[in-house]
């Protein structure tokens, strides 16, 4: 690439913008000096053309439908690794060897219990609260318990916080579910794998041993891997922005959870399943697609479209495979919702309205169907997404905090409000 771009402004000013290339993907032009030298800002609401940071963690090629965690293709990681190996990779930059894996798994396993008083927070919520509201509150409250790991400038504190978050999110999420159905909390079990332990805490009861189904546990583990990280998406950007002010990691992750809740982001899997259930039958797909094309209807094809992927989301392909595996294992091959999803996908992939807008299924389209088959209620889907994404958030946060050049994020604006004016006395106001 040409390393220098020259910007010529209408008033004749010119400024040279140095170019930068990464390992893969689009180059960037560094505009940090633009305002200082010209008095003008760049304008990019929604960050359609803005790289907010450098990162070594995740690479996405939206046109080619490629997703790499630390250089490894998601397809290979989903096939050859379990979620905790992926956590180690995202946090440390390399896959663990056997000894490192044993040590990492041991440490995570022994951080899965939460402070006994944390469980009292749940009593303050209505039983019918949305689990994301509960999760948001309880994760934020972790900062009130773990005072010994709040110094973000201490690498040891950062490491302990990462372990606590990765290890305790499953416990906190499962407790949110148990509370909502009035069942007793299940304590974690150290003899179970990460995914099996989560399913035990979600579906086990004190009255009997929980029977682990390896096929379903593998599917759960794969769902975690597919959701672990995804570059500078909205919630990760929130975590980075929160972290840039020096906020503690628990507060930053709570901020990420809040952002993920939105139906345009992590809430899409819940919205996608609700959409499928609302359509109800393959015979109604045509009418629904018609509504989606009518901008005035406000209907969207939830689980379709992506800011970056203008091709099939590689995670959606893997999720569809898992969907067939799980439904096959459960004898639900003829599941009505799956049939409806596949019919909707087929129509959308052939319909020019969607093809011309490069709207393909994203990770959320099939993940809801798999989770529903696993017995996870729709309201819990985004909590599971938050659980899985916590490692991505804390890895991105750690990368940023460890950078000595880190500065607080403080975007500017194009002001379009009233010019300066004096305050009239109240009797003179219309
Ligand atoms: C996630 O960023 C990430 O990486 C996120 C994520 C992650 O792992 O962190 O991948 C997880 O959030 C996946 C996305 C889940 N969201 C949904 O499935 C909700 C439905 N999708 C849309 O809301 C939308 O596609 C977005 C928000 C995902 C992306 O929106 P963009 O990039 O801002 O695109 P856009 O809104 O400008 O849409 C372009 C066109 C528009 O039509 P025109 O104005 O050009 O006529 O496509 C249309 C939109 O109306 N469009 C859709 C659509 N998504 C976009 N039309 C119908 N159904 C949809 N789903």
CSV table of C-alpha atoms and ligand atoms in Angstrom, one decimal:
chain,number,residue,atom,x,y,z
A,1,UNK,CA,0.0,0.0,0.0
A,2,UNK,CA,1.0,3.6,-0.5
A,3,UNK,CA,2.3,4.4,3.0
A,4,UNK,CA,1.2,8.1,2.9
A,5,UNK,CA,-2.2,9.5,1.9
A,6,UNK,CA,-2.5,13.2,1.2
A,7,UNK,CA,-5.8,14.9,2.2
A,8,UNK,CA,-6.5,18.2,0.5
A,9,UNK,CA,-9.1,20.4,2.2
A,10,UNK,CA,-11.3,23.0,0.4
A,11,UNK,CA,-9.4,25.8,2.2
A,12,UNK,CA,-6.2,24.6,0.5
A,13,UNK,CA,-4.8,22.9,3.6
A,14,UNK,CA,-3.3,19.5,3.0
A,15,UNK,CA,-2.3,16.9,5.5
A,16,UNK,CA,-0.4,13.7,5.1
A,17,UNK,CA,-2.0,10.6,6.7
A,18,UNK,CA,0.5,7.8,7.4
A,19,UNK,CA,-0.7,4.3,6.2
A,20,UNK,CA,-0.4,1.2,8.3
A,21,UNK,CA,-0.7,-2.5,7.3
A,22,UNK,CA,-1.7,-5.4,9.6
A,23,UNK,CA,-1.0,-9.1,9.2
A,24,UNK,CA,-4.3,-9.7,7.3
A,25,UNK,CA,-7.2,-7.5,6.2
A,26,UNK,CA,-7.7,-3.9,5.2
A,27,UNK,CA,-4.9,-1.4,5.7
A,28,UNK,CA,-5.6,1.8,7.7
A,29,UNK,CA,-4.8,5.4,7.5
A,30,UNK,CA,-3.8,7.1,10.8
A,31,UNK,CA,-6.0,10.2,11.3
A,32,UNK,CA,-5.0,10.9,14.9
A,33,UNK,CA,-3.3,14.1,13.9
A,34,UNK,CA,-6.1,15.3,11.6
A,35,UNK,CA,-8.0,17.5,14.1
A,36,UNK,CA,-4.8,19.0,15.6
A,37,UNK,CA,-3.5,19.9,12.1
A,38,UNK,CA,-6.7,20.9,10.4
A,39,UNK,CA,-9.4,21.6,13.0
A,40,UNK,CA,-11.8,19.1,11.4
A,41,UNK,CA,-13.0,15.7,12.6
A,42,UNK,CA,-13.7,12.5,10.6
A,43,UNK,CA,-17.4,11.5,10.7
A,44,UNK,CA,-18.3,7.9,11.0
A,45,UNK,CA,-21.3,7.1,13.2
A,46,UNK,CA,-21.7,3.3,13.5
A,47,UNK,CA,-18.0,3.0,12.8
A,48,UNK,CA,-18.6,1.7,9.2
A,49,UNK,CA,-15.0,2.7,8.2
A,50,UNK,CA,-13.2,3.0,11.5
A,51,UNK,CA,-10.6,0.8,13.1
A,52,UNK,CA,-10.7,1.7,16.8
A,53,UNK,CA,-7.6,-0.2,17.8
A,54,UNK,CA,-5.0,-2.7,16.8
A,55,UNK,CA,-5.5,-6.3,18.0
A,56,UNK,CA,-3.8,-9.7,17.7
A,57,UNK,CA,-6.8,-11.7,18.9
A,58,UNK,CA,-9.5,-12.3,16.3
A,59,UNK,CA,-9.6,-11.8,12.5
A,60,UNK,CA,-12.7,-11.7,10.4
A,61,UNK,CA,-12.9,-11.6,6.6
A,62,UNK,CA,-16.6,-10.7,6.0
A,63,UNK,CA,-16.5,-11.2,2.2
A,64,UNK,CA,-14.8,-14.6,2.4
A,65,UNK,CA,-16.7,-15.7,5.6
A,66,UNK,CA,-13.5,-16.3,7.5
A,67,UNK,CA,-13.1,-16.2,11.3
A,68,UNK,CA,-9.7,-16.9,13.0
A,69,UNK,CA,-9.0,-16.9,16.7
A,70,UNK,CA,-5.3,-16.0,17.1
A,71,UNK,CA,-4.8,-17.3,13.5
A,72,UNK,CA,-6.6,-20.6,13.9
A,73,UNK,CA,-9.7,-21.1,11.7
A,74,UNK,CA,-12.9,-21.5,13.8
A,75,UNK,CA,-13.8,-24.7,11.9
A,76,UNK,CA,-10.6,-26.4,13.2
A,77,UNK,CA,-11.0,-25.1,16.7
A,78,UNK,CA,-14.6,-26.2,16.9
A,79,UNK,CA,-13.6,-29.7,15.7
A,80,UNK,CA,-10.3,-30.2,17.5
A,81,UNK,CA,-10.5,-28.2,20.8
A,82,UNK,CA,-12.8,-27.8,23.7
A,83,UNK,CA,-13.9,-24.4,25.0
A,84,UNK,CA,-11.3,-24.1,27.7
A,85,UNK,CA,-8.5,-24.7,25.2
A,86,UNK,CA,-10.0,-21.8,23.2
A,87,UNK,CA,-10.1,-19.7,26.3
A,88,UNK,CA,-6.4,-20.4,26.9
A,89,UNK,CA,-5.7,-19.5,23.3
A,90,UNK,CA,-7.6,-16.2,23.4
A,91,UNK,CA,-6.1,-15.1,26.7
A,92,UNK,CA,-2.5,-16.2,26.0
A,93,UNK,CA,-2.1,-16.2,22.2
A,94,UNK,CA,-1.1,-19.9,21.8
A,95,UNK,CA,-3.0,-23.2,22.3
A,96,UNK,CA,-2.0,-24.9,25.6
A,97,UNK,CA,0.2,-28.0,25.6
A,98,UNK,CA,-1.0,-31.0,27.7
A,99,UNK,CA,0.5,-29.8,30.9
A,100,UNK,CA,-0.8,-26.2,30.4
A,101,UNK,CA,-4.3,-27.5,29.6
A,102,UNK,CA,-4.3,-29.6,32.8
A,103,UNK,CA,-3.2,-26.6,34.9
A,104,UNK,CA,-5.6,-24.1,33.2
A,105,UNK,CA,-8.6,-26.5,33.6
A,106,UNK,CA,-7.7,-27.1,37.2
A,107,UNK,CA,-7.6,-23.4,38.0
A,108,UNK,CA,-10.8,-22.6,36.2
A,109,UNK,CA,-12.6,-25.5,37.8
A,110,UNK,CA,-11.5,-24.3,41.3
A,111,UNK,CA,-12.9,-20.8,40.7
A,112,UNK,CA,-16.4,-21.9,39.8
A,113,UNK,CA,-18.0,-21.3,43.2
A,114,UNK,CA,-19.3,-17.9,44.0
A,115,UNK,CA,-19.2,-16.1,47.4
A,116,UNK,CA,-22.1,-17.5,49.3
A,117,UNK,CA,-23.5,-14.0,50.0
A,118,UNK,CA,-23.6,-13.3,46.2
A,119,UNK,CA,-26.6,-15.7,46.1
A,120,UNK,CA,-28.6,-13.3,48.2
A,121,UNK,CA,-28.6,-10.8,45.3
A,122,UNK,CA,-31.1,-13.0,43.5
A,123,UNK,CA,-33.7,-12.6,46.2
A,124,UNK,CA,-34.0,-8.9,45.4
A,125,UNK,CA,-35.2,-9.7,41.8
A,126,UNK,CA,-38.7,-10.7,40.8
A,127,UNK,CA,-38.8,-14.3,39.7
A,128,UNK,CA,-40.0,-13.2,36.3
A,129,UNK,CA,-37.2,-10.8,35.7
A,130,UNK,CA,-35.5,-11.2,32.4
A,131,UNK,CA,-32.3,-13.3,33.2
A,132,UNK,CA,-30.1,-10.7,31.4
A,133,UNK,CA,-31.3,-8.1,33.9
A,134,UNK,CA,-30.3,-10.4,36.7
A,135,UNK,CA,-27.0,-11.3,35.1
A,136,UNK,CA,-26.1,-7.7,34.5
A,137,UNK,CA,-26.7,-6.9,38.2
A,138,UNK,CA,-24.9,-9.9,39.7
A,139,UNK,CA,-21.8,-9.6,37.4
A,140,UNK,CA,-21.6,-5.9,38.2
A,141,UNK,CA,-21.8,-6.9,41.9
A,142,UNK,CA,-18.8,-9.1,41.7
A,143,UNK,CA,-16.7,-5.9,42.1
A,144,UNK,CA,-18.3,-5.7,45.5
A,145,UNK,CA,-16.9,-9.1,46.5
A,146,UNK,CA,-13.5,-9.5,44.8
A,147,UNK,CA,-11.6,-6.5,46.1
A,148,UNK,CA,-8.3,-8.4,45.9
A,149,UNK,CA,-8.3,-8.3,42.1
A,150,UNK,CA,-9.4,-4.8,41.2
A,151,UNK,CA,-6.0,-3.2,40.5
A,152,UNK,CA,-6.1,-3.1,36.7
A,153,UNK,CA,-2.4,-2.2,36.6
A,154,UNK,CA,-1.4,-5.3,38.4
A,155,UNK,CA,-0.9,-8.2,35.9
A,156,UNK,CA,-1.6,-10.7,38.7
A,157,UNK,CA,-4.9,-9.0,39.5
A,158,UNK,CA,-5.8,-9.0,35.8
A,159,UNK,CA,-5.1,-12.7,35.6
A,160,UNK,CA,-7.2,-13.6,38.8
A,161,UNK,CA,-10.1,-11.5,37.5
A,162,UNK,CA,-10.0,-13.3,34.1
A,163,UNK,CA,-10.1,-16.6,35.8
A,164,UNK,CA,-12.9,-15.6,38.2
A,165,UNK,CA,-15.0,-14.3,35.3
A,166,UNK,CA,-14.5,-17.3,33.0
A,167,UNK,CA,-15.1,-19.7,35.9
A,168,UNK,CA,-18.0,-18.0,37.6
A,169,UNK,CA,-20.2,-16.9,34.7
A,170,UNK,CA,-21.6,-20.4,34.2
A,171,UNK,CA,-22.5,-20.6,37.9
A,172,UNK,CA,-24.1,-17.1,37.9
A,173,UNK,CA,-26.0,-17.8,34.6
A,174,UNK,CA,-27.3,-21.1,35.9
A,175,UNK,CA,-28.3,-19.5,39.2
A,176,UNK,CA,-30.2,-16.9,37.2
A,177,UNK,CA,-32.1,-19.7,35.5
A,178,UNK,CA,-32.7,-21.7,38.7
A,179,UNK,CA,-34.0,-18.6,40.5
A,180,UNK,CA,-36.4,-17.9,37.6
A,181,UNK,CA,-38.0,-21.3,37.9
A,182,UNK,CA,-37.9,-21.5,41.7
A,183,UNK,CA,-35.5,-24.4,41.9
A,184,UNK,CA,-32.6,-24.5,44.4
A,185,UNK,CA,-29.2,-23.4,43.1
A,186,UNK,CA,-26.9,-26.3,42.2
A,187,UNK,CA,-23.3,-26.0,43.4
A,188,UNK,CA,-20.6,-26.6,40.7
A,189,UNK,CA,-19.0,-30.0,40.5
A,190,UNK,CA,-15.2,-30.3,40.1
A,191,UNK,CA,-15.4,-33.7,38.5
A,192,UNK,CA,-17.3,-32.4,35.4
A,193,UNK,CA,-16.0,-30.6,32.3
A,194,UNK,CA,-16.8,-26.9,31.9
A,195,UNK,CA,-19.8,-27.5,29.7
A,196,UNK,CA,-21.0,-30.6,31.5
A,197,UNK,CA,-20.8,-28.7,34.8
A,198,UNK,CA,-22.8,-25.8,33.3
A,199,UNK,CA,-25.5,-28.2,32.2
A,200,UNK,CA,-25.5,-29.9,35.6
A,201,UNK,CA,-26.0,-26.6,37.3
A,202,UNK,CA,-28.8,-25.7,34.8
A,203,UNK,CA,-30.7,-28.9,34.7
A,204,UNK,CA,-29.6,-30.9,37.7
A,205,UNK,CA,-31.6,-31.1,41.0
A,206,UNK,CA,-30.4,-32.0,44.5
A,207,UNK,CA,-32.9,-34.9,44.5
A,208,UNK,CA,-30.9,-37.0,42.0
A,209,UNK,CA,-27.7,-37.3,40.1
A,210,UNK,CA,-27.5,-35.4,36.8
A,211,UNK,CA,-27.0,-37.7,33.8
A,212,UNK,CA,-24.4,-36.2,31.4
A,213,UNK,CA,-25.2,-36.8,27.7
A,214,UNK,CA,-21.8,-36.5,25.9
A,215,UNK,CA,-23.4,-35.5,22.6
A,216,UNK,CA,-25.4,-32.6,24.2
A,217,UNK,CA,-22.4,-31.6,26.3
A,218,UNK,CA,-20.2,-31.4,23.1
A,219,UNK,CA,-22.9,-29.3,21.5
A,220,UNK,CA,-22.9,-26.9,24.5
A,221,UNK,CA,-19.2,-26.7,24.4
A,222,UNK,CA,-19.2,-25.9,20.7
A,223,UNK,CA,-21.8,-23.2,21.3
A,224,UNK,CA,-19.4,-21.6,23.8
A,225,UNK,CA,-16.5,-21.8,21.3
A,226,UNK,CA,-18.5,-20.3,18.4
A,227,UNK,CA,-19.4,-17.3,20.6
A,228,UNK,CA,-16.1,-16.8,22.3
A,229,UNK,CA,-14.9,-13.7,20.5
A,230,UNK,CA,-15.6,-11.7,17.4
A,231,UNK,CA,-13.2,-8.7,16.9
A,232,UNK,CA,-14.5,-5.2,17.8
A,233,UNK,CA,-18.3,-5.9,17.9
A,234,UNK,CA,-20.6,-3.6,19.8
A,235,UNK,CA,-20.3,-5.3,23.2
A,236,UNK,CA,-16.5,-5.7,22.9
A,237,UNK,CA,-16.1,-2.1,21.9
A,238,UNK,CA,-18.2,-1.2,25.0
A,239,UNK,CA,-15.9,-3.3,27.2
A,240,UNK,CA,-12.8,-1.5,25.7
A,241,UNK,CA,-14.3,1.9,26.1
A,242,UNK,CA,-15.3,1.2,29.7
A,243,UNK,CA,-11.9,-0.2,30.4
A,244,UNK,CA,-10.1,2.8,28.9
A,245,UNK,CA,-11.4,4.9,31.8
A,246,UNK,CA,-9.7,2.5,34.3
A,247,UNK,CA,-13.0,0.9,35.4
A,248,UNK,CA,-12.5,-2.5,37.1
A,249,UNK,CA,-12.9,-5.7,34.9
A,250,UNK,CA,-16.2,-6.7,36.6
A,251,UNK,CA,-17.8,-3.4,35.8
A,252,UNK,CA,-16.5,-3.5,32.2
A,253,UNK,CA,-17.9,-7.0,31.6
A,254,UNK,CA,-21.2,-5.9,33.1
A,255,UNK,CA,-21.2,-3.0,30.5
A,256,UNK,CA,-20.5,-5.6,27.8
A,257,UNK,CA,-23.5,-7.7,29.0
A,258,UNK,CA,-25.7,-4.6,28.8
A,259,UNK,CA,-24.7,-4.0,25.2
A,260,UNK,CA,-25.0,-7.6,24.2
A,261,UNK,CA,-28.6,-7.6,25.4
A,262,UNK,CA,-29.8,-5.6,22.4
A,263,UNK,CA,-31.8,-7.5,19.7
A,264,UNK,CA,-29.5,-6.2,17.0
A,265,UNK,CA,-26.6,-7.9,18.7
A,266,UNK,CA,-26.6,-10.7,21.2
A,267,UNK,CA,-30.4,-10.6,21.7
A,268,UNK,CA,-30.8,-11.7,18.1
A,269,UNK,CA,-30.9,-15.5,18.9
A,270,UNK,CA,-33.8,-14.9,21.3
A,271,UNK,CA,-35.5,-12.7,18.7
A,272,UNK,CA,-34.8,-15.3,15.9
A,273,UNK,CA,-36.4,-18.1,17.8
A,274,UNK,CA,-39.4,-15.9,18.7
A,275,UNK,CA,-39.7,-14.9,15.0
A,276,UNK,CA,-39.7,-18.6,14.0
A,277,UNK,CA,-42.3,-19.4,16.6
A,278,UNK,CA,-44.4,-16.4,15.5
A,279,UNK,CA,-44.3,-17.5,11.8
A,280,UNK,CA,-45.4,-20.9,13.2
A,281,UNK,CA,-45.7,-22.8,9.9
A,282,UNK,CA,-43.8,-23.1,6.6
A,283,UNK,CA,-47.0,-22.0,4.8
A,284,UNK,CA,-46.7,-18.6,6.4
A,285,UNK,CA,-43.1,-18.0,5.4
A,286,UNK,CA,-44.1,-16.2,2.1
A,287,UNK,CA,-46.3,-13.7,3.9
A,288,UNK,CA,-43.5,-13.0,6.5
A,289,UNK,CA,-40.9,-12.5,3.8
A,290,UNK,CA,-43.3,-10.0,2.2
A,291,UNK,CA,-43.5,-8.1,5.4
A,292,UNK,CA,-39.7,-8.0,5.8
A,293,UNK,CA,-39.4,-6.5,2.4
A,294,UNK,CA,-41.9,-3.8,3.3
A,295,UNK,CA,-39.8,-1.3,5.2
A,296,UNK,CA,-43.0,0.1,6.9
A,297,UNK,CA,-43.7,-3.2,8.6
A,298,UNK,CA,-40.6,-2.9,10.7
A,299,UNK,CA,-40.2,-6.7,10.3
A,300,UNK,CA,-36.6,-8.0,10.1
A,301,UNK,CA,-35.3,-11.4,9.4
A,302,UNK,CA,-33.7,-11.9,12.8
A,303,UNK,CA,-30.6,-14.1,12.7
A,304,UNK,CA,-29.8,-12.7,9.2
A,305,UNK,CA,-27.4,-10.0,8.2
A,306,UNK,CA,-24.2,-8.8,9.7
A,307,UNK,CA,-22.1,-5.7,9.7
A,308,UNK,CA,-19.0,-7.6,8.6
A,309,UNK,CA,-20.1,-10.9,7.1
A,310,UNK,CA,-21.4,-10.3,3.6
A,311,UNK,CA,-21.2,-14.0,3.1
A,312,UNK,CA,-22.4,-17.0,5.2
A,313,UNK,CA,-21.2,-16.5,8.8
A,314,UNK,CA,-18.8,-19.5,9.3
A,315,UNK,CA,-20.3,-19.9,12.8
A,316,UNK,CA,-23.8,-20.3,11.3
A,317,UNK,CA,-22.6,-23.3,9.2
A,318,UNK,CA,-21.1,-25.0,12.2
A,319,UNK,CA,-24.1,-24.2,14.3
A,320,UNK,CA,-26.4,-25.7,11.6
A,321,UNK,CA,-24.2,-28.9,11.8
A,322,UNK,CA,-24.6,-29.0,15.6
A,323,UNK,CA,-28.3,-28.4,15.2
A,324,UNK,CA,-28.7,-31.6,13.2
A,325,UNK,CA,-26.4,-33.6,15.6
A,326,UNK,CA,-28.4,-32.5,18.6
A,327,UNK,CA,-31.9,-32.9,17.1
A,328,UNK,CA,-30.7,-36.3,15.8
A,329,UNK,CA,-29.5,-37.4,19.2
A,330,UNK,CA,-32.8,-36.3,20.8
A,331,UNK,CA,-35.0,-37.9,18.1
A,332,UNK,CA,-36.2,-34.5,16.9
A,333,UNK,CA,-35.1,-34.7,13.3
A,334,UNK,CA,-38.5,-33.7,12.2
A,335,UNK,CA,-38.6,-30.7,14.5
A,336,UNK,CA,-41.1,-28.2,13.1
A,337,UNK,CA,-39.1,-25.1,14.0
A,338,UNK,CA,-36.0,-26.6,12.3
A,339,UNK,CA,-38.0,-27.3,9.2
A,340,UNK,CA,-39.3,-23.8,9.3
A,341,UNK,CA,-35.8,-22.3,9.7
A,342,UNK,CA,-34.4,-24.3,6.8
A,343,UNK,CA,-37.3,-23.3,4.6
A,344,UNK,CA,-36.8,-19.6,5.6
A,345,UNK,CA,-33.1,-19.9,4.9
A,346,UNK,CA,-33.6,-21.5,1.5
A,347,UNK,CA,-36.1,-18.8,0.4
A,348,UNK,CA,-33.9,-16.0,1.7
A,349,UNK,CA,-30.7,-17.4,0.0
A,350,UNK,CA,-32.6,-17.4,-3.3
A,351,UNK,CA,-34.5,-14.1,-3.0
A,352,UNK,CA,-32.8,-11.1,-4.6
A,353,UNK,CA,-33.9,-8.8,-1.8
A,354,UNK,CA,-31.6,-10.6,0.6
A,355,UNK,CA,-29.0,-11.7,-1.9
A,356,UNK,CA,-28.5,-8.1,-3.2
A,357,UNK,CA,-28.1,-6.9,0.4
A,358,UNK,CA,-25.8,-9.8,1.2
A,359,UNK,CA,-28.0,-10.9,4.1
A,360,UNK,CA,-26.9,-14.4,5.1
A,361,UNK,CA,-27.7,-16.4,8.3
A,362,UNK,CA,-25.5,-15.3,11.2
A,363,UNK,CA,-24.5,-17.2,14.3
A,364,UNK,CA,-27.8,-16.4,15.9
A,365,UNK,CA,-30.0,-18.0,13.4
A,366,UNK,CA,-29.4,-21.7,14.4
A,367,UNK,CA,-28.0,-21.2,17.9
A,368,UNK,CA,-31.5,-20.6,19.2
A,369,UNK,CA,-32.8,-23.8,17.7
A,370,UNK,CA,-29.9,-25.8,19.2
A,371,UNK,CA,-30.4,-24.2,22.7
A,372,UNK,CA,-34.1,-24.8,22.6
A,373,UNK,CA,-33.5,-28.5,21.8
A,374,UNK,CA,-31.0,-28.6,24.7
A,375,UNK,CA,-33.9,-27.5,27.0
A,376,UNK,CA,-32.6,-23.9,27.5
A,377,UNK,CA,-35.5,-21.4,27.6
A,378,UNK,CA,-35.5,-18.6,25.0
A,379,UNK,CA,-35.0,-16.0,27.7
A,380,UNK,CA,-31.7,-17.6,28.6
A,381,UNK,CA,-30.2,-17.6,25.1
A,382,UNK,CA,-28.4,-14.2,25.4
A,383,UNK,CA,-27.1,-15.1,28.9
A,384,UNK,CA,-25.4,-18.2,27.3
A,385,UNK,CA,-24.0,-15.8,24.7
A,386,UNK,CA,-22.7,-13.5,27.4
A,387,UNK,CA,-21.2,-16.5,29.3
A,388,UNK,CA,-19.3,-17.7,26.2
A,389,UNK,CA,-18.2,-14.1,25.1
A,390,UNK,CA,-16.8,-13.3,28.6
A,391,UNK,CA,-13.4,-14.8,27.6
A,392,UNK,CA,-13.4,-12.6,24.4
A,393,UNK,CA,-14.3,-9.5,26.4
A,394,UNK,CA,-11.7,-10.1,29.1
A,395,UNK,CA,-9.0,-11.0,26.5
A,396,UNK,CA,-9.7,-7.8,24.5
A,397,UNK,CA,-9.8,-5.8,27.8
A,398,UNK,CA,-6.4,-7.3,28.9
A,399,UNK,CA,-4.8,-6.6,25.5
A,400,UNK,CA,-5.9,-3.0,25.8
A,401,UNK,CA,-5.0,-2.5,29.5
A,402,UNK,CA,-1.6,-4.1,28.9
A,403,UNK,CA,-0.8,-1.5,26.2
A,404,UNK,CA,1.3,1.3,27.7
A,405,UNK,CA,0.1,3.6,24.9
A,406,UNK,CA,-3.6,3.1,26.0
A,407,UNK,CA,-5.6,6.4,26.2
A,408,UNK,CA,-9.1,7.0,27.4
A,409,UNK,CA,-11.6,6.6,24.5
A,410,UNK,CA,-13.3,10.0,24.0
A,411,UNK,CA,-15.1,10.4,20.5
A,412,UNK,CA,-16.1,13.9,19.4
A,413,UNK,CA,-19.2,14.9,17.4
A,414,UNK,CA,-20.7,17.1,14.6
A,415,UNK,CA,-22.7,19.5,16.6
A,416,UNK,CA,-26.1,20.3,15.0
A,417,UNK,CA,-27.9,21.9,18.0
A,418,UNK,CA,-28.8,25.6,18.7
A,419,UNK,CA,-26.2,28.3,18.4
A,420,UNK,CA,-25.3,30.3,21.6
A,421,UNK,CA,-28.3,32.1,23.0
A,422,UNK,CA,-29.2,33.9,26.3
A,423,UNK,CA,-31.6,32.4,28.9
A,424,UNK,CA,-35.0,34.4,28.8
A,425,UNK,CA,-36.9,35.0,32.0
A,426,UNK,CA,-39.6,32.4,32.5
A,427,UNK,CA,-42.4,35.0,31.9
A,428,UNK,CA,-40.9,35.6,28.4
A,429,UNK,CA,-40.8,31.9,27.4
A,430,UNK,CA,-43.6,30.8,25.0
B,1,LIG,C1,-24.3,-10.5,16.3
B,1,LIG,O1,-20.6,-7.4,15.2
B,1,LIG,C2,-20.6,-8.6,15.5
B,1,LIG,O2,-19.6,-9.3,15.2
B,1,LIG,C3,-21.8,-9.2,16.2
B,1,LIG,C4,-21.8,-10.7,16.4
B,1,LIG,C5,-20.8,-11.1,17.4
B,1,LIG,O3,-20.4,-12.3,17.4
B,1,LIG,O4,-20.5,-10.3,18.3
B,1,LIG,O5,-21.6,-11.4,15.2
B,1,LIG,C6,-23.2,-11.2,17.0
B,1,LIG,O6,-24.8,-9.5,16.8
B,1,LIG,C7,-24.8,-11.0,15.0
B,1,LIG,C8,-26.0,-10.1,14.4
B,1,LIG,C9,-27.2,-10.5,15.1
B,1,LIG,N1,-28.3,-9.5,14.7
B,1,LIG,C10,-29.4,-9.9,14.0
B,1,LIG,O7,-29.5,-11.1,13.5
B,1,LIG,C11,-30.5,-8.9,13.9
B,1,LIG,C12,-30.9,-8.8,12.4
B,1,LIG,N2,-29.8,-8.2,11.7
B,1,LIG,C13,-29.8,-6.8,11.5
B,1,LIG,O8,-30.4,-6.0,12.5
B,1,LIG,C14,-28.5,-6.2,10.8
B,1,LIG,O9,-28.2,-7.1,9.8
B,1,LIG,C15,-27.3,-6.0,11.6
B,1,LIG,C16,-27.6,-5.1,12.7
B,1,LIG,C17,-26.7,-7.3,12.1
B,1,LIG,C18,-26.2,-5.4,10.7
B,1,LIG,O10,-26.8,-4.2,10.3
B,1,LIG,P1,-25.9,-3.1,9.3
B,1,LIG,O11,-24.6,-3.7,9.0
B,1,LIG,O12,-26.0,-1.8,10.0
B,1,LIG,O13,-26.7,-3.2,8.0
B,1,LIG,P2,-27.9,-2.2,7.7
B,1,LIG,O14,-28.8,-2.2,8.9
B,1,LIG,O15,-27.4,-1.0,7.1
B,1,LIG,O16,-28.7,-3.1,6.5
B,1,LIG,C19,-28.3,-3.0,5.2
B,1,LIG,C20,-29.6,-3.3,4.4
B,1,LIG,C21,-30.8,-2.3,4.9
B,1,LIG,O17,-31.7,-2.3,3.8
B,1,LIG,P3,-31.6,-1.0,2.8
B,1,LIG,O18,-31.8,0.2,3.7
B,1,LIG,O19,-30.2,-1.0,2.1
B,1,LIG,O20,-32.8,-1.1,1.8
B,1,LIG,O21,-30.1,-4.6,4.8
B,1,LIG,C22,-31.3,-4.5,5.4
B,1,LIG,C23,-31.5,-3.1,6.0
B,1,LIG,O22,-32.8,-2.7,6.1
B,1,LIG,N3,-31.2,-5.5,6.5
B,1,LIG,C24,-32.2,-6.4,6.8
B,1,LIG,C25,-31.7,-7.2,7.9
B,1,LIG,N4,-30.4,-6.7,8.2
B,1,LIG,C26,-30.2,-5.7,7.4
B,1,LIG,N5,-33.4,-6.6,6.3
B,1,LIG,C27,-34.1,-7.6,6.8
B,1,LIG,N6,-33.7,-8.4,7.8
B,1,LIG,C28,-32.5,-8.2,8.4
B,1,LIG,N7,-32.1,-9.0,9.4
